[in-house]
Amino acid sequence: MRFPDIDPAEVGATGLLWLLVSYGYVLYMASNLISEGSDLLLLVPSLAGLVGGVVLPLLGAVPDGAIMLFSGLGDLETAQETLSVGVGALAGSTIMLLTVPWAMSVYYGRVDFSGEDMTPNYKTSPKLTNDGSCSGLAYTGVALTPDINHGAKLMMMTTLPYFLIQVPAFFLHGDRQTVSDGEKYWALTGFIVCVIFFVYYLSIQLKMSNEGADKLRRMAVTKEAMKKGAISLSGALAGQVFKLEKAHTVGSTNGVKGEREGLIPTRSEDFSSIDGPTTEVAQYLKGILGEVFLSYDKDGNGQLSHKEFTIFLTDFHENISSSHVNEVFSFYDTDSSGTIDFDEFIAACYTIIKQATAPECARRNYTRQPSSRISVTVGNRILNDDGSDDEEKEDVPEEFTDLSPEEQQRAIKRRAFFMLTIGTGLVLLFSDPMVEVLSETANRVGVPAFYVSFILAPLASNASEVIASTYYAQKKTSKSITVSLTALAGAASMNNTFCLSIFMALIYFRGLAWQYSAETISIILVQFGMGLWALREKMSALAGMFFVMGLWALREKMSASTGIIVLALFPLSVLFVAFLEYLGMD
C-alpha cells in the first residue's frame, strides 16, 4: 500500500479539488524547502562553488523531473495516457519560466533609458522616474549582459534532443507499439545527447560558480540570513573571509604579490597581531555591509557614532561585552571625534570577525554574551530592500547566533541537509499522486490532460523561481537582473537536459510513444524566440508587439512594456498548441 492511499477516481468534485490543492501545496512547500536548503549551503564557503554550480540547478529541476518520471510509470497503456501529464508539466514549466517570471523581472527591474542610444541607466539616482503608463514603459527596460547572452545560447543549444525525437514523430503513425518501435533508437540517441548536455551544462556552471559568477546571489543569501537572525555577523562572513585570505596567501606563496587595504592602524598592542584586510576581503565586506552602514548613518554624514555602532553589533548578534565594544570603537576612532567612517567601520568589523574565529587563547577581550532572543529591529530595516520602516520582531534561534562561527557553519549544514532531505522526500512521495489527480481532473473537466498539467503543475513546482527572480530584479542593478534572467534561462536548460532525458529513457526502456508534435513545436518556438531576443544588449520597449508577430528580431533593447507582451506568450502558447492539434497534428 502506498501513501497517500487515496484514489482520485473515487472522490467527488469537492474531494478532487481538495486533493488538487493539498498535493499542489505540499509540492510547493517541498520545492521551497529544496530552494531554501540549497541557499543555506551557499553560506558555507567550502561548499558554495559546488552548490551554486551543481546542487542549485539539479535540485531545482527535481520537482518537475519527479512529475515527469511518475507520469510514465505503471502499466503501459495507462502510462501512455498519463505521459501527457508529464509533457504538460515539461512544456508548462519551460514556457512559464521564460514568460511569467521573465516579464515580472523586466518590469520590477526596469530602469530609465537615457541618451540617443537608449542605454539603461544604472548609475544615476533615481534609476526610475517614468511612470507605469504605456508611454512611460516604452522608455524603461533592462540591460542584457554577456552572461545573459551566454545563458540564452546554452538554452537554445540544449533544445537539440527535441529535434532528434521529433524527426520520426512527424512521419510515424499508428498504435503505440508501432510508433514506439520506430522512435526507439532516436530516443536512445536523444537520451545520450541529453546526458552529454546535462554534464556539460553542470561543468560550465561549476566553473562559473568557482570563478565567482554567482557572487551576487551568495551575498543576497548572506544578507537575508542575517536579516532573519539565523546567523551572526561573524558566523555569516568568517568562512568567506578565511577563504579569500587563504587564496591571498597561496597567491603570495606562488609569487603573486597581494595587497592589503591599510584600513587598520597599528597603535595598540591589543590589535597589533591583526593585519588589515586584503583588497579582496575589504571589497567583499564593503559589498555586504555597504547598505548596512548607510542605514545606521542616521544623519547621513558618512560617520557612525558609538551608539549606532553598538546597535549594529547587537542587531547582527555580535553579543560581545560592552567593554570590548568600547575598546574596538576607540581603537578605530583615530581622531577621537566619537565617530568612525566607512573604512574604519569595515576595519572594525574585520577585527571582530577575526577575533571571533581566533583560538581561545588569542581572544583575550572577546567575550560572547547570551543573546536572550534579541528582537531584530534596525537590522531588519536595513536589509529590507523595499526600504520600509516596519519594525518586525523575530525570535532569533539561540542555537545559531549564540554559537561560535565554526559551530554556526556546522549548524547551517545540518539544517540545510535536513531541509533538502525532507523536501526531496515530499517530492518523491507526492508526485505520483499529483499525476493521478491531474489526470482525473482532466477527465472530469473533459479536456486533454496536457492542458491541465500545463497550467497547474508549474504553479506548484516553479513558484520559488518566480519569487526568487523577482526578488533579485527589484534591486535594479545590471548584476541583479543578470542573476534573475540567467537563473530562468538556466532552469529552461535543465528542463531540456535533465527532465527531457527522463522522457527519452521512458520511450526507450518502457516502449512508450512520443506523440506530442504540437507541444514540441510550441516549446521550441518559445525558447528560440526568447533566446534570440536575449542575445541583444538591451531589452527594449514596444518591440515586443512586433516580436509576437515574428518581426523586429534585430532590436537591441527590452523595455518594461515588452515584458507585458512576454507575459502574454504563456497563454498564447497554449492556444497555439490547440490550434496545431485542431489542424490534425499530434
Coordinates of N, CA and C in Angstrom, one line a residue, residues 85-239:
V85 N 0.5 14.1 -19.0 CA 0.6 15.0 -17.8 C 2.0 15.4 -17.7
G86 N 3.0 14.5 -17.8 CA 4.4 14.9 -17.8 C 4.8 15.8 -18.8
V87 N 4.3 15.6 -20.1 CA 4.6 16.5 -21.2 C 4.1 17.9 -20.9
G88 N 2.9 17.9 -20.3 CA 2.3 19.2 -20.0 C 3.1 19.9 -18.9
A89 N 3.6 19.2 -17.9 CA 4.4 19.8 -16.9 C 5.7 20.3 -17.5
L90 N 6.3 19.6 -18.4 CA 7.6 20.0 -19.1 C 7.3 21.3 -19.9
A91 N 6.3 21.2 -20.7 CA 6.0 22.4 -21.6 C 5.6 23.6 -20.7
G92 N 4.7 23.4 -19.7 CA 4.3 24.5 -18.9 C 5.4 25.1 -18.1
S93 N 6.2 24.2 -17.5 CA 7.4 24.7 -16.7 C 8.3 25.5 -17.6
T94 N 8.7 25.0 -18.7 CA 9.7 25.7 -19.6 C 9.1 27.0 -20.1
I95 N 7.9 27.0 -20.6 CA 7.3 28.2 -21.2 C 7.0 29.2 -20.1
M96 N 6.5 28.7 -18.9 CA 6.2 29.6 -17.8 C 7.5 30.4 -17.3
L97 N 8.6 29.6 -17.2 CA 9.8 30.2 -16.7 C 10.3 31.3 -17.6
L98 N 10.1 31.1 -18.9 CA 10.6 32.1 -19.9 C 9.6 33.2 -20.2
T99 N 8.5 33.2 -19.5 CA 7.5 34.2 -19.8 C 7.0 35.0 -18.5
V100 N 6.4 34.3 -17.6 CA 5.8 35.0 -16.4 C 6.9 35.6 -15.6
P101 N 7.8 34.8 -15.0 CA 8.9 35.4 -14.2 C 9.8 36.3 -15.0
W102 N 10.0 36.0 -16.2 CA 10.9 36.9 -17.1 C 10.2 38.2 -17.2
A103 N 9.0 38.3 -17.5 CA 8.2 39.5 -17.7 C 8.2 40.3 -16.3
M104 N 8.0 39.6 -15.3 CA 8.0 40.3 -13.9 C 9.4 40.8 -13.6
S105 N 10.4 40.1 -14.0 CA 11.8 40.6 -13.7 C 12.1 41.8 -14.5
V106 N 11.7 41.9 -15.8 CA 11.9 43.1 -16.6 C 11.1 44.2 -16.0
Y107 N 9.9 44.0 -15.6 CA 9.0 45.1 -15.1 C 9.6 45.6 -13.8
Y108 N 9.9 44.7 -12.8 CA 10.4 45.2 -11.5 C 11.8 45.6 -11.5
G109 N 12.6 45.1 -12.5 CA 14.0 45.5 -12.6 C 14.3 46.6 -13.5
R110 N 13.2 47.3 -14.1 CA 13.4 48.2 -15.1 C 14.0 49.5 -14.6
V111 N 14.8 50.2 -15.5 CA 15.3 51.5 -15.2 C 15.1 52.4 -16.4
D112 N 15.3 53.7 -16.2 CA 15.1 54.6 -17.4 C 16.2 54.3 -18.5
F113 N 15.7 54.5 -19.7 CA 16.7 54.6 -20.8 C 17.1 56.0 -21.0
S114 N 18.4 56.2 -21.3 CA 18.9 57.5 -21.4 C 19.8 57.6 -22.7
G115 N 19.9 58.8 -23.2 CA 20.8 59.1 -24.3 C 20.1 58.7 -25.6
E116 N 20.7 59.0 -26.7 CA 20.2 58.7 -28.0 C 20.1 57.2 -28.3
D117 N 21.1 56.5 -27.7 CA 21.1 55.0 -28.0 C 20.3 54.3 -27.0
M118 N 19.5 55.0 -26.1 CA 18.6 54.4 -25.2 C 19.3 53.4 -24.3
T119 N 20.3 53.8 -23.6 CA 21.1 52.9 -22.7 C 20.4 52.9 -21.4
P120 N 20.2 51.6 -20.8 CA 19.7 51.5 -19.4 C 20.5 52.3 -18.4
N121 N 19.9 53.1 -17.6 CA 20.5 54.0 -16.7 C 20.7 53.3 -15.3
Y122 N 21.8 52.8 -15.0 CA 22.0 52.1 -13.7 C 22.9 52.9 -12.8
K123 N 23.4 54.1 -13.2 CA 24.4 54.8 -12.5 C 23.9 56.0 -11.7
T124 N 22.8 56.6 -12.2 CA 22.3 57.8 -11.5 C 21.2 57.5 -10.6
S125 N 20.8 58.4 -9.8 CA 19.7 58.2 -8.8 C 18.7 59.3 -8.9
P126 N 17.4 59.1 -9.0 CA 16.8 57.7 -9.0 C 17.0 57.1 -10.4
K127 N 17.0 55.7 -10.3 CA 17.2 55.0 -11.6 C 15.9 54.9 -12.4
L128 N 14.7 55.1 -11.8 CA 13.5 55.0 -12.5 C 12.6 56.2 -12.1
T129 N 12.3 57.0 -13.2 CA 11.5 58.2 -13.0 C 10.2 58.1 -13.8
N130 N 10.2 57.3 -14.9 CA 9.0 57.1 -15.7 C 7.9 56.4 -14.9
D131 N 6.6 56.8 -15.2 CA 5.5 56.2 -14.5 C 5.2 54.9 -15.2
G132 N 4.1 54.2 -14.7 CA 3.8 52.9 -15.3 C 2.9 52.9 -16.5
S133 N 2.7 54.1 -17.1 CA 1.8 54.2 -18.3 C 2.5 53.5 -19.5
C134 N 1.8 53.3 -20.5 CA 2.4 52.6 -21.7 C 3.5 53.5 -22.3
S135 N 3.2 54.8 -22.3 CA 4.3 55.7 -22.9 C 5.5 55.7 -22.0
G136 N 5.3 55.6 -20.7 CA 6.4 55.6 -19.8 C 7.2 54.3 -19.9
L137 N 6.5 53.2 -20.0 CA 7.1 51.9 -20.1 C 8.0 51.8 -21.3
A138 N 7.6 52.5 -22.4 CA 8.4 52.4 -23.6 C 9.8 53.0 -23.5
Y139 N 10.0 53.7 -22.4 CA 11.4 54.3 -22.3 C 12.1 53.8 -21.0
T140 N 11.7 52.6 -20.6 CA 12.3 51.9 -19.5 C 12.6 50.5 -19.9
G141 N 13.6 49.8 -19.2 CA 13.9 48.4 -19.5 C 15.1 48.0 -18.8
V142 N 15.7 46.9 -19.2 CA 16.9 46.3 -18.6 C 18.0 46.0 -19.6
A143 N 19.2 45.9 -19.1 CA 20.3 45.6 -19.9 C 20.5 44.1 -20.0
L144 N 20.9 43.6 -21.1 CA 21.2 42.2 -21.3 C 22.7 42.0 -21.3
T145 N 23.3 41.4 -20.2 CA 24.7 41.3 -20.1 C 25.2 40.1 -20.9
P146 N 26.6 40.0 -21.0 CA 27.1 38.8 -21.7 C 26.8 37.5 -21.0
D147 N 26.6 37.5 -19.7 CA 26.2 36.3 -19.0 C 24.8 35.9 -19.4
I148 N 23.9 36.8 -19.6 CA 22.5 36.5 -20.1 C 22.6 36.0 -21.5
N149 N 23.4 36.6 -22.3 CA 23.6 36.2 -23.7 C 24.1 34.7 -23.7
H150 N 25.1 34.4 -22.9 CA 25.6 33.1 -22.8 C 24.6 32.0 -22.4
G151 N 23.8 32.4 -21.4 CA 22.7 31.5 -20.9 C 21.7 31.2 -22.0
A152 N 21.4 32.3 -22.8 CA 20.4 32.1 -23.9 C 21.0 31.1 -24.9
K153 N 22.3 31.3 -25.2 CA 22.9 30.4 -26.2 C 22.8 28.9 -25.7
L154 N 23.2 28.7 -24.5 CA 23.1 27.3 -23.9 C 21.7 26.8 -24.0
M155 N 20.7 27.6 -23.6 CA 19.3 27.2 -23.7 C 18.9 26.7 -25.1
M156 N 19.3 27.5 -26.1 CA 18.9 27.1 -27.4 C 19.7 25.9 -27.9
M157 N 20.9 25.8 -27.5 CA 21.7 24.6 -27.9 C 21.2 23.3 -27.3
T158 N 20.7 23.4 -26.1 CA 20.2 22.2 -25.5 C 18.8 21.7 -25.9
T159 N 18.2 22.5 -26.9 CA 16.9 22.0 -27.5 C 17.1 20.9 -28.5
L160 N 18.4 20.6 -28.9 CA 18.7 19.6 -29.9 C 17.9 18.3 -29.7
P161 N 17.8 17.7 -28.5 CA 17.1 16.4 -28.3 C 15.6 16.5 -28.8
Y162 N 15.0 17.7 -28.7 CA 13.6 17.8 -29.2 C 13.6 17.5 -30.7
F163 N 14.6 18.1 -31.4 CA 14.6 17.9 -32.9 C 14.9 16.4 -33.2
L164 N 15.7 15.7 -32.4 CA 16.0 14.3 -32.6 C 14.8 13.4 -32.5
I165 N 14.0 13.6 -31.4 CA 12.8 12.8 -31.2 C 11.7 13.2 -32.1
Q166 N 11.7 14.5 -32.6 CA 10.6 14.9 -33.4 C 10.7 14.5 -34.9
V167 N 11.9 14.1 -35.3 CA 12.1 13.7 -36.7 C 11.2 12.5 -37.0
P168 N 11.3 11.4 -36.2 CA 10.5 10.2 -36.5 C 9.0 10.5 -36.2
A169 N 8.8 11.4 -35.2 CA 7.4 11.6 -34.7 C 6.6 12.2 -35.8
F170 N 7.2 13.0 -36.7 CA 6.5 13.6 -37.8 C 6.0 12.6 -38.8
F171 N 6.7 11.5 -38.9 CA 6.4 10.5 -40.0 C 5.8 9.2 -39.6
L172 N 5.9 8.9 -38.3 CA 5.3 7.6 -37.7 C 3.9 7.8 -37.3
H173 N 3.0 6.9 -37.7 CA 1.6 6.9 -37.3 C 1.2 5.5 -37.0
G174 N 0.2 5.3 -36.2 CA -0.3 4.0 -35.8 C -0.5 3.9 -34.4
D175 N -0.5 2.6 -33.9 CA -0.7 2.4 -32.4 C 0.6 2.7 -31.7
R176 N 0.5 2.6 -30.3 CA 1.6 2.9 -29.5 C 2.8 2.0 -29.8
Q177 N 2.6 0.7 -30.0 CA 3.8 -0.2 -30.3 C 4.5 0.2 -31.6
T178 N 3.7 0.5 -32.6 CA 4.3 0.8 -33.9 C 5.2 2.1 -33.8
V179 N 4.6 3.1 -33.2 CA 5.3 4.4 -33.1 C 6.5 4.2 -32.2
S180 N 6.4 3.5 -31.1 CA 7.5 3.3 -30.1 C 8.6 2.6 -30.8
D181 N 8.3 1.5 -31.6 CA 9.4 0.8 -32.2 C 10.2 1.7 -33.2
G182 N 9.5 2.6 -33.9 CA 10.2 3.5 -34.8 C 11.0 4.6 -34.2
E183 N 10.5 4.9 -33.0 CA 11.2 6.0 -32.2 C 12.3 5.6 -31.3
K184 N 12.4 4.3 -31.1 CA 13.2 3.7 -30.0 C 14.7 4.2 -30.1
Y185 N 15.3 4.0 -31.2 CA 16.7 4.4 -31.3 C 17.0 5.9 -31.4
W186 N 16.0 6.6 -31.9 CA 16.0 8.0 -31.9 C 16.0 8.5 -30.4
A187 N 15.1 7.9 -29.6 CA 15.0 8.2 -28.2 C 16.3 7.9 -27.5
L188 N 17.0 6.8 -27.8 CA 18.3 6.5 -27.2 C 19.3 7.5 -27.6
T189 N 19.3 7.9 -28.8 CA 20.3 9.0 -29.2 C 20.0 10.3 -28.5
G190 N 18.7 10.6 -28.4 CA 18.3 11.8 -27.6 C 18.7 11.7 -26.2
F191 N 18.5 10.5 -25.6 CA 18.9 10.4 -24.2 C 20.4 10.6 -24.0
I192 N 21.2 10.1 -24.9 CA 22.6 10.2 -24.8 C 23.0 11.7 -24.9
V193 N 22.4 12.4 -25.9 CA 22.7 13.8 -26.1 C 22.2 14.6 -24.9
C194 N 21.1 14.3 -24.3 CA 20.6 15.0 -23.1 C 21.6 14.8 -21.9
V195 N 22.1 13.6 -21.7 CA 23.1 13.4 -20.7 C 24.4 14.2 -20.9
I196 N 24.8 14.2 -22.2 CA 26.0 14.9 -22.5 C 25.8 16.4 -22.2
F197 N 24.7 16.9 -22.7 CA 24.4 18.4 -22.5 C 24.3 18.6 -21.0
F198 N 23.7 17.7 -20.2 CA 23.5 17.9 -18.8 C 24.8 18.0 -18.1
V199 N 25.7 17.1 -18.4 CA 27.1 17.1 -17.8 C 27.8 18.4 -18.2
Y200 N 27.7 18.7 -19.5 CA 28.4 19.9 -20.0 C 27.9 21.2 -19.3
Y201 N 26.5 21.3 -19.2 CA 25.9 22.4 -18.5 C 26.4 22.5 -17.1
L202 N 26.3 21.4 -16.3 CA 26.8 21.5 -14.9 C 28.2 21.8 -14.8
S203 N 29.1 21.3 -15.7 CA 30.5 21.7 -15.6 C 30.7 23.1 -15.9
I204 N 30.0 23.7 -16.8 CA 30.1 25.2 -17.0 C 29.6 26.0 -15.8
Q205 N 28.5 25.5 -15.3 CA 28.0 26.2 -14.1 C 29.0 26.1 -12.9
L206 N 29.6 24.9 -12.7 CA 30.5 24.7 -11.6 C 31.7 25.6 -11.8
K207 N 32.2 25.7 -13.1 CA 33.4 26.6 -13.3 C 33.0 28.0 -13.1
M208 N 31.9 28.5 -13.6 CA 31.5 29.9 -13.4 C 31.3 30.2 -11.9
S209 N 30.7 29.2 -11.2 CA 30.4 29.4 -9.7 C 31.8 29.5 -9.0
N210 N 32.7 28.7 -9.3 CA 34.0 28.8 -8.6 C 34.8 30.1 -9.0
E211 N 34.4 30.6 -10.1 CA 35.1 31.9 -10.5 C 34.3 33.1 -10.0
G212 N 33.2 32.8 -9.2 CA 32.5 33.9 -8.6 C 31.4 34.5 -9.4
A213 N 30.9 33.7 -10.4 CA 29.8 34.3 -11.2 C 28.5 34.4 -10.4
D214 N 28.3 33.6 -9.3 CA 27.1 33.7 -8.5 C 27.4 34.5 -7.2
K215 N 28.4 35.4 -7.3 CA 28.7 36.1 -6.1 C 27.5 36.9 -5.6
L216 N 26.8 37.6 -6.5 CA 25.7 38.4 -6.0 C 24.6 37.6 -5.3
R217 N 24.4 36.4 -5.8 CA 23.4 35.5 -5.1 C 23.9 35.1 -3.7
R218 N 25.1 34.8 -3.6 CA 25.7 34.4 -2.3 C 25.6 35.6 -1.4
M219 N 25.9 36.8 -1.8 CA 25.8 37.9 -1.0 C 24.3 38.2 -0.5
A220 N 23.4 38.0 -1.5 CA 22.0 38.2 -1.1 C 21.5 37.2 -0.1
V221 N 21.9 35.9 -0.2 CA 21.6 34.9 0.7 C 22.2 35.2 2.1
T222 N 23.4 35.7 2.1 CA 24.1 36.1 3.4 C 23.3 37.2 4.1
K223 N 22.9 38.2 3.3 CA 22.2 39.4 3.9 C 20.8 38.9 4.4
E224 N 20.2 38.0 3.7 CA 18.8 37.5 4.1 C 19.0 36.7 5.4
A225 N 20.0 35.9 5.5 CA 20.2 35.1 6.7 C 20.5 36.0 7.9
M226 N 21.3 37.0 7.8 CA 21.5 38.0 8.9 C 20.2 38.7 9.2
K227 N 19.5 39.1 8.2 CA 18.2 39.8 8.4 C 17.3 39.0 9.3
K228 N 17.2 37.7 9.0 CA 16.3 36.9 9.7 C 16.8 36.5 11.1
G229 N 18.0 36.9 11.4 CA 18.6 36.5 12.7 C 19.0 35.0 12.7
A230 N 19.2 34.4 11.6 CA 19.5 33.0 11.5 C 21.0 32.8 11.8
I231 N 21.8 33.8 11.7 CA 23.2 33.7 11.8 C 23.8 35.0 12.2
S232 N 24.9 35.0 12.9 CA 25.5 36.3 13.4 C 26.4 36.8 12.3
L233 N 26.9 38.1 12.5 CA 27.8 38.7 11.6 C 29.1 37.8 11.3
S234 N 29.7 37.4 12.4 CA 30.9 36.6 12.2 C 30.6 35.2 11.6
G235 N 29.5 34.7 12.1 CA 29.1 33.4 11.6 C 28.8 33.4 10.1
A236 N 28.3 34.5 9.6 CA 27.9 34.6 8.1 C 29.1 34.9 7.3
L237 N 30.1 35.7 7.8 CA 31.2 36.2 7.0 C 32.5 35.6 7.2
A238 N 32.7 35.0 8.4 CA 34.1 34.5 8.7 C 34.6 33.5 7.7
G239 N 33.7 32.5 7.3 CA 34.2 31.5 6.4 C 34.7 32.0 5.0

